[in-house]
mmCIF file with all atom_site columns, C-alpha atoms in Angstrom:
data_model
loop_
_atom_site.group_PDB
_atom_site.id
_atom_site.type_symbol
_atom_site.label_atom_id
_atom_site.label_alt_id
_atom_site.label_comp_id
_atom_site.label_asym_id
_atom_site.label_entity_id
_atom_site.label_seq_id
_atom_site.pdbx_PDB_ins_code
_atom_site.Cartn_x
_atom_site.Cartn_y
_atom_site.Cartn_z
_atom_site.occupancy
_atom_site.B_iso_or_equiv
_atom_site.pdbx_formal_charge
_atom_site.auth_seq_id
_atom_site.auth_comp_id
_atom_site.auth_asym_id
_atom_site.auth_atom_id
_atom_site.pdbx_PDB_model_num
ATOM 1  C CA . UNK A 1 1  ? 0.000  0.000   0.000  1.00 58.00 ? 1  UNK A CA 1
ATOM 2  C CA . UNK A 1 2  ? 1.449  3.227   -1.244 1.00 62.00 ? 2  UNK A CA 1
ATOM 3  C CA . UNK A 1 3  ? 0.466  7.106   0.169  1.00 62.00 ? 3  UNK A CA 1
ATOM 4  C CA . UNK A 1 4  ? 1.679  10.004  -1.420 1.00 66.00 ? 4  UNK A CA 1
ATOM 5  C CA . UNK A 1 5  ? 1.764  12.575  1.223  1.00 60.00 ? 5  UNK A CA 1
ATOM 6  C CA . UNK A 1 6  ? 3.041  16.269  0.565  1.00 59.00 ? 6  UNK A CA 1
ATOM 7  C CA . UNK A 1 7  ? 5.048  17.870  3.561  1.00 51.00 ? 7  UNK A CA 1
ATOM 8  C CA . UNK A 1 8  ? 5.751  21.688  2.739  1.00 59.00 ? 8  UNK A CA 1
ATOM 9  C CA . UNK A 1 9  ? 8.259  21.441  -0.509 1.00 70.00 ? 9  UNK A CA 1
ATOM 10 C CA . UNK A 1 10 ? 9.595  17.882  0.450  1.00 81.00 ? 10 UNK A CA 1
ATOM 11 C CA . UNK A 1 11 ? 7.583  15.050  -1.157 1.00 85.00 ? 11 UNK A CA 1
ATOM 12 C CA . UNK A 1 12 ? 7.703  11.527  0.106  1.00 88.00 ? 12 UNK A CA 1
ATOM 13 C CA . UNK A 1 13 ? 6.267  7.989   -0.385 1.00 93.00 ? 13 UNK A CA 1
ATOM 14 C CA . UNK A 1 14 ? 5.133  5.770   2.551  1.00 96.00 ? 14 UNK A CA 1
ATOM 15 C CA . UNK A 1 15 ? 5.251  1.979   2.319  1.00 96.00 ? 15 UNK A CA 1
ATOM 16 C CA . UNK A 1 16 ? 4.072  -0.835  4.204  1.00 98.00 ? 16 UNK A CA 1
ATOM 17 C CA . UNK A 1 17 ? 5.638  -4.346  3.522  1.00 98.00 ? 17 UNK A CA 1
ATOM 18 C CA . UNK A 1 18 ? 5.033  -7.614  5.529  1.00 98.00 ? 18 UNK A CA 1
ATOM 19 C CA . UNK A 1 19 ? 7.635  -10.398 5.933  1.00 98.00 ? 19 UNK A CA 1
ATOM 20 C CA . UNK A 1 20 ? 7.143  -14.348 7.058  1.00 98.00 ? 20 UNK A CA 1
ATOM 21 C CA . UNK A 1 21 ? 10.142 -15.540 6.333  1.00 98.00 ? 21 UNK A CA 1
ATOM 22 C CA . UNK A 1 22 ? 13.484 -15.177 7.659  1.00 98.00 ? 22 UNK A CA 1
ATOM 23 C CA . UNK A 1 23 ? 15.597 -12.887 5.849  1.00 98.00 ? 23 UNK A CA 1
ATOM 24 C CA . UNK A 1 24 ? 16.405 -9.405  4.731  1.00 98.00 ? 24 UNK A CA 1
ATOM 25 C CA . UNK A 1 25 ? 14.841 -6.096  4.652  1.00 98.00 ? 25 UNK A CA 1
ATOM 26 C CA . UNK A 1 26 ? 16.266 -3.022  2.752  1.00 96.00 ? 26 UNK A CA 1
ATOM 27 C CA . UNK A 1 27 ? 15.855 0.269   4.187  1.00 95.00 ? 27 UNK A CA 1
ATOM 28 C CA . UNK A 1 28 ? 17.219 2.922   1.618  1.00 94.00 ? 28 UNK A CA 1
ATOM 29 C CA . UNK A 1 29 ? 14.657 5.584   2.999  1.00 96.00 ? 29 UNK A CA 1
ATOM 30 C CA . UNK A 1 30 ? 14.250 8.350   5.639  1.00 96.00 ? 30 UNK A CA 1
ATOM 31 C CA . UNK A 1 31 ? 12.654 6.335   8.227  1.00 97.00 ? 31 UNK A CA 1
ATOM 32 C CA . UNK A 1 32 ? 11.553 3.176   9.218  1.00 98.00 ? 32 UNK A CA 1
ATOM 33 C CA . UNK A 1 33 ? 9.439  1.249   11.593 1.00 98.00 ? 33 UNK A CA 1
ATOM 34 C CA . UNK A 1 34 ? 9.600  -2.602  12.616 1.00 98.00 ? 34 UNK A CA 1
ATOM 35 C CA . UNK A 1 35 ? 6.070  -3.885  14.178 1.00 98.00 ? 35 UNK A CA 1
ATOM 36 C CA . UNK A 1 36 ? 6.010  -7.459  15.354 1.00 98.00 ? 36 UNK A CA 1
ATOM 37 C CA . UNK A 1 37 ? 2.100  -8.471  14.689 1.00 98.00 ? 37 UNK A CA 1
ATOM 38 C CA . UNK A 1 38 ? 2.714  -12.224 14.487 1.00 98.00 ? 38 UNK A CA 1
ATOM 39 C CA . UNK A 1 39 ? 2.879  -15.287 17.741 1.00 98.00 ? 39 UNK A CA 1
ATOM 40 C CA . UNK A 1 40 ? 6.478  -15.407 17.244 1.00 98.00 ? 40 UNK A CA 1
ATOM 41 C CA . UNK A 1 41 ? 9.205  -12.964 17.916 1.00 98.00 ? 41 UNK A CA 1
ATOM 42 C CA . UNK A 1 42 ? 11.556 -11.520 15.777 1.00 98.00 ? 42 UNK A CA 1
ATOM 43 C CA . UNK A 1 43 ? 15.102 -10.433 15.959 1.00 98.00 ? 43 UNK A CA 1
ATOM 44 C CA . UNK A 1 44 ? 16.729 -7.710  14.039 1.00 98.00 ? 44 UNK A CA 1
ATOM 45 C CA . UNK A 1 45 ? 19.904 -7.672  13.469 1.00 98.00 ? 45 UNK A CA 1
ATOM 46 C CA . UNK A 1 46 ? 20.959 -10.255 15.755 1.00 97.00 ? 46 UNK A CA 1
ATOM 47 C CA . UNK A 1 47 ? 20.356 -7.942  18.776 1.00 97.00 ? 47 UNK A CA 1
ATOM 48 C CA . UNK A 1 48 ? 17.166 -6.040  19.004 1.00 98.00 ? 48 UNK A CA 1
ATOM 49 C CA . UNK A 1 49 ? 14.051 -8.750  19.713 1.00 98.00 ? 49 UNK A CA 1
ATOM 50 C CA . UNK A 1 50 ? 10.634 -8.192  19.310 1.00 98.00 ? 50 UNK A CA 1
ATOM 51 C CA . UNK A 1 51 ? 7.950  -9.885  20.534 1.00 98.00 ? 51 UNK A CA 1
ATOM 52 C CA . UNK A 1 52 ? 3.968  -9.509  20.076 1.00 98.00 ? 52 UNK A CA 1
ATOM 53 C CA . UNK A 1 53 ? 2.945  -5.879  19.437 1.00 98.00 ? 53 UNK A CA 1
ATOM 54 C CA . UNK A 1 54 ? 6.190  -4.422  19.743 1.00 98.00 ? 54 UNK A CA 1
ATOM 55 C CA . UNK A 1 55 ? 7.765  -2.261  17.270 1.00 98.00 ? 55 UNK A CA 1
ATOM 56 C CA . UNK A 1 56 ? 11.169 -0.434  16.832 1.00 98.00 ? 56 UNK A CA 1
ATOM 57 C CA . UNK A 1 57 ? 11.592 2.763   14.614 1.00 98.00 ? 57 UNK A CA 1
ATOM 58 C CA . UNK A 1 58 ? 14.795 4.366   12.763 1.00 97.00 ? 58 UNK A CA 1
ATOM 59 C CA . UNK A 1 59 ? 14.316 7.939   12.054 1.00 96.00 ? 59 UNK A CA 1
ATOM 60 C CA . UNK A 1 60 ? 16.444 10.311  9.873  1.00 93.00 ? 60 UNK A CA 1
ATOM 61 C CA . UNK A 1 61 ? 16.393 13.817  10.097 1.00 92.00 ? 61 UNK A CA 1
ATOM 62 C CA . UNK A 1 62 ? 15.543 15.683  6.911  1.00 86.00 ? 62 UNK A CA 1
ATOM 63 C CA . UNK A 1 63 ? 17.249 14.830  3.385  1.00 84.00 ? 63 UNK A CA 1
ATOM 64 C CA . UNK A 1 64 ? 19.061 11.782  5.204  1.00 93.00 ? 64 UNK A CA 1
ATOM 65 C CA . UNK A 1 65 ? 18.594 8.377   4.285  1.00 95.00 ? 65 UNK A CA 1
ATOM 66 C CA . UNK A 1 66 ? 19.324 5.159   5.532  1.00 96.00 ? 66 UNK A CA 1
ATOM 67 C CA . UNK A 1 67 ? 21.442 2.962   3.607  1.00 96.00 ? 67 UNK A CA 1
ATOM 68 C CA . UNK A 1 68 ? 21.323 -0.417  5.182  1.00 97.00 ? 68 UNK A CA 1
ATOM 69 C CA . UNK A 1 69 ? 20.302 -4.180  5.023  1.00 98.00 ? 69 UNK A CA 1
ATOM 70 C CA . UNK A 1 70 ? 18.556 -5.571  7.972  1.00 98.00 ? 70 UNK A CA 1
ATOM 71 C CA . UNK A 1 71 ? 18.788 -9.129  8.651  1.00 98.00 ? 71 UNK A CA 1
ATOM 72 C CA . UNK A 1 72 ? 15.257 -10.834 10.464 1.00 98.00 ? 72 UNK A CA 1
ATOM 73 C CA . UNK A 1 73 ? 14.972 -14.201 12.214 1.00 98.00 ? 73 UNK A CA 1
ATOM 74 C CA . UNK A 1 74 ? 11.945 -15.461 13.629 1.00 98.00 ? 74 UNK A CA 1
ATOM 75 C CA . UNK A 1 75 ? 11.687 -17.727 16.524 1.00 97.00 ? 75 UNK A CA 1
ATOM 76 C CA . UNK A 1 76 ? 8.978  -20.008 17.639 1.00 94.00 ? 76 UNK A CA 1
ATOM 77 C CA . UNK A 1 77 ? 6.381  -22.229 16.456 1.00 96.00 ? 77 UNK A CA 1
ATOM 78 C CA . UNK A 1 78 ? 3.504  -19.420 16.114 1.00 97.00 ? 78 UNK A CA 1
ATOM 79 C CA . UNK A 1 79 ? 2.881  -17.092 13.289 1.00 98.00 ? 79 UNK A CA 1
ATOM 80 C CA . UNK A 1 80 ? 5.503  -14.788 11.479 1.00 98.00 ? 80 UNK A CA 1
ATOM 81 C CA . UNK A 1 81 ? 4.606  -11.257 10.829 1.00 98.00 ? 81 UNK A CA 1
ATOM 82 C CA . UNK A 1 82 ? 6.998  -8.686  10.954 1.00 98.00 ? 82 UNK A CA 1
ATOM 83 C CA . UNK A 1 83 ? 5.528  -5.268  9.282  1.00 98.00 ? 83 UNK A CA 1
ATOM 84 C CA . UNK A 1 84 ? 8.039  -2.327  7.750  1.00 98.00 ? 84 UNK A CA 1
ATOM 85 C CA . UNK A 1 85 ? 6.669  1.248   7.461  1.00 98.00 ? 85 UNK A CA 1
ATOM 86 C CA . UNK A 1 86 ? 9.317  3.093   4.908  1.00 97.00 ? 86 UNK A CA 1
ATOM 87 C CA . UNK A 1 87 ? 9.223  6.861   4.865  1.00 95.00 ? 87 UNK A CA 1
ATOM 88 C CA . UNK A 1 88 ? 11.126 7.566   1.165  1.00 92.00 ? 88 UNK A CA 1
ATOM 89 C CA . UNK A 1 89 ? 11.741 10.250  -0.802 1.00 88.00 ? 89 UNK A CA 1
ATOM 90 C CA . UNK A 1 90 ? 10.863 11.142  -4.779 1.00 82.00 ? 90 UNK A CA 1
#
Protein backbone atom coordinates (compact mmCIF):
# COMPACT_ATOMS: atom_id res chain seq x y z
CA UNK A 1 0.00 0.00 0.00
CA UNK A 2 1.45 3.23 -1.24
CA UNK A 3 0.47 7.11 0.17
CA UNK A 4 1.68 10.00 -1.42
CA UNK A 5 1.76 12.57 1.22
CA UNK A 6 3.04 16.27 0.57
CA UNK A 7 5.05 17.87 3.56
CA UNK A 8 5.75 21.69 2.74
CA UNK A 9 8.26 21.44 -0.51
CA UNK A 10 9.60 17.88 0.45
CA UNK A 11 7.58 15.05 -1.16
CA UNK A 12 7.70 11.53 0.11
CA UNK A 13 6.27 7.99 -0.38
CA UNK A 14 5.13 5.77 2.55
CA UNK A 15 5.25 1.98 2.32
CA UNK A 16 4.07 -0.83 4.20
CA UNK A 17 5.64 -4.35 3.52
CA UNK A 18 5.03 -7.61 5.53
CA UNK A 19 7.63 -10.40 5.93
CA UNK A 20 7.14 -14.35 7.06
CA UNK A 21 10.14 -15.54 6.33
CA UNK A 22 13.48 -15.18 7.66
CA UNK A 23 15.60 -12.89 5.85
CA UNK A 24 16.41 -9.41 4.73
CA UNK A 25 14.84 -6.10 4.65
CA UNK A 26 16.27 -3.02 2.75
CA UNK A 27 15.85 0.27 4.19
CA UNK A 28 17.22 2.92 1.62
CA UNK A 29 14.66 5.58 3.00
CA UNK A 30 14.25 8.35 5.64
CA UNK A 31 12.65 6.34 8.23
CA UNK A 32 11.55 3.18 9.22
CA UNK A 33 9.44 1.25 11.59
CA UNK A 34 9.60 -2.60 12.62
CA UNK A 35 6.07 -3.89 14.18
CA UNK A 36 6.01 -7.46 15.35
CA UNK A 37 2.10 -8.47 14.69
CA UNK A 38 2.71 -12.22 14.49
CA UNK A 39 2.88 -15.29 17.74
CA UNK A 40 6.48 -15.41 17.24
CA UNK A 41 9.21 -12.96 17.92
CA UNK A 42 11.56 -11.52 15.78
CA UNK A 43 15.10 -10.43 15.96
CA UNK A 44 16.73 -7.71 14.04
CA UNK A 45 19.90 -7.67 13.47
CA UNK A 46 20.96 -10.25 15.76
CA UNK A 47 20.36 -7.94 18.78
CA UNK A 48 17.17 -6.04 19.00
CA UNK A 49 14.05 -8.75 19.71
CA UNK A 50 10.63 -8.19 19.31
CA UNK A 51 7.95 -9.89 20.53
CA UNK A 52 3.97 -9.51 20.08
CA UNK A 53 2.94 -5.88 19.44
CA UNK A 54 6.19 -4.42 19.74
CA UNK A 55 7.77 -2.26 17.27
CA UNK A 56 11.17 -0.43 16.83
CA UNK A 57 11.59 2.76 14.61
CA UNK A 58 14.79 4.37 12.76
CA UNK A 59 14.32 7.94 12.05
CA UNK A 60 16.44 10.31 9.87
CA UNK A 61 16.39 13.82 10.10
CA UNK A 62 15.54 15.68 6.91
CA UNK A 63 17.25 14.83 3.39
CA UNK A 64 19.06 11.78 5.20
CA UNK A 65 18.59 8.38 4.29
CA UNK A 66 19.32 5.16 5.53
CA UNK A 67 21.44 2.96 3.61
CA UNK A 68 21.32 -0.42 5.18
CA UNK A 69 20.30 -4.18 5.02
CA UNK A 70 18.56 -5.57 7.97
CA UNK A 71 18.79 -9.13 8.65
CA UNK A 72 15.26 -10.83 10.46
CA UNK A 73 14.97 -14.20 12.21
CA UNK A 74 11.95 -15.46 13.63
CA UNK A 75 11.69 -17.73 16.52
CA UNK A 76 8.98 -20.01 17.64
CA UNK A 77 6.38 -22.23 16.46
CA UNK A 78 3.50 -19.42 16.11
CA UNK A 79 2.88 -17.09 13.29
CA UNK A 80 5.50 -14.79 11.48
CA UNK A 81 4.61 -11.26 10.83
CA UNK A 82 7.00 -8.69 10.95
CA UNK A 83 5.53 -5.27 9.28
CA UNK A 84 8.04 -2.33 7.75
CA UNK A 85 6.67 1.25 7.46
CA UNK A 86 9.32 3.09 4.91
CA UNK A 87 9.22 6.86 4.86
CA UNK A 88 11.13 7.57 1.17
CA UNK A 89 11.74 10.25 -0.80
CA UNK A 90 10.86 11.14 -4.78
Amino acid sequence: MNFNIKAGLIEYDVNFVSYGQNGFVTSNCNGITFINYGTNSVTIEGQAVLTTGQSLSIDGNQGEIINKTFLIAFTGSGTNNLVTIKKNYF
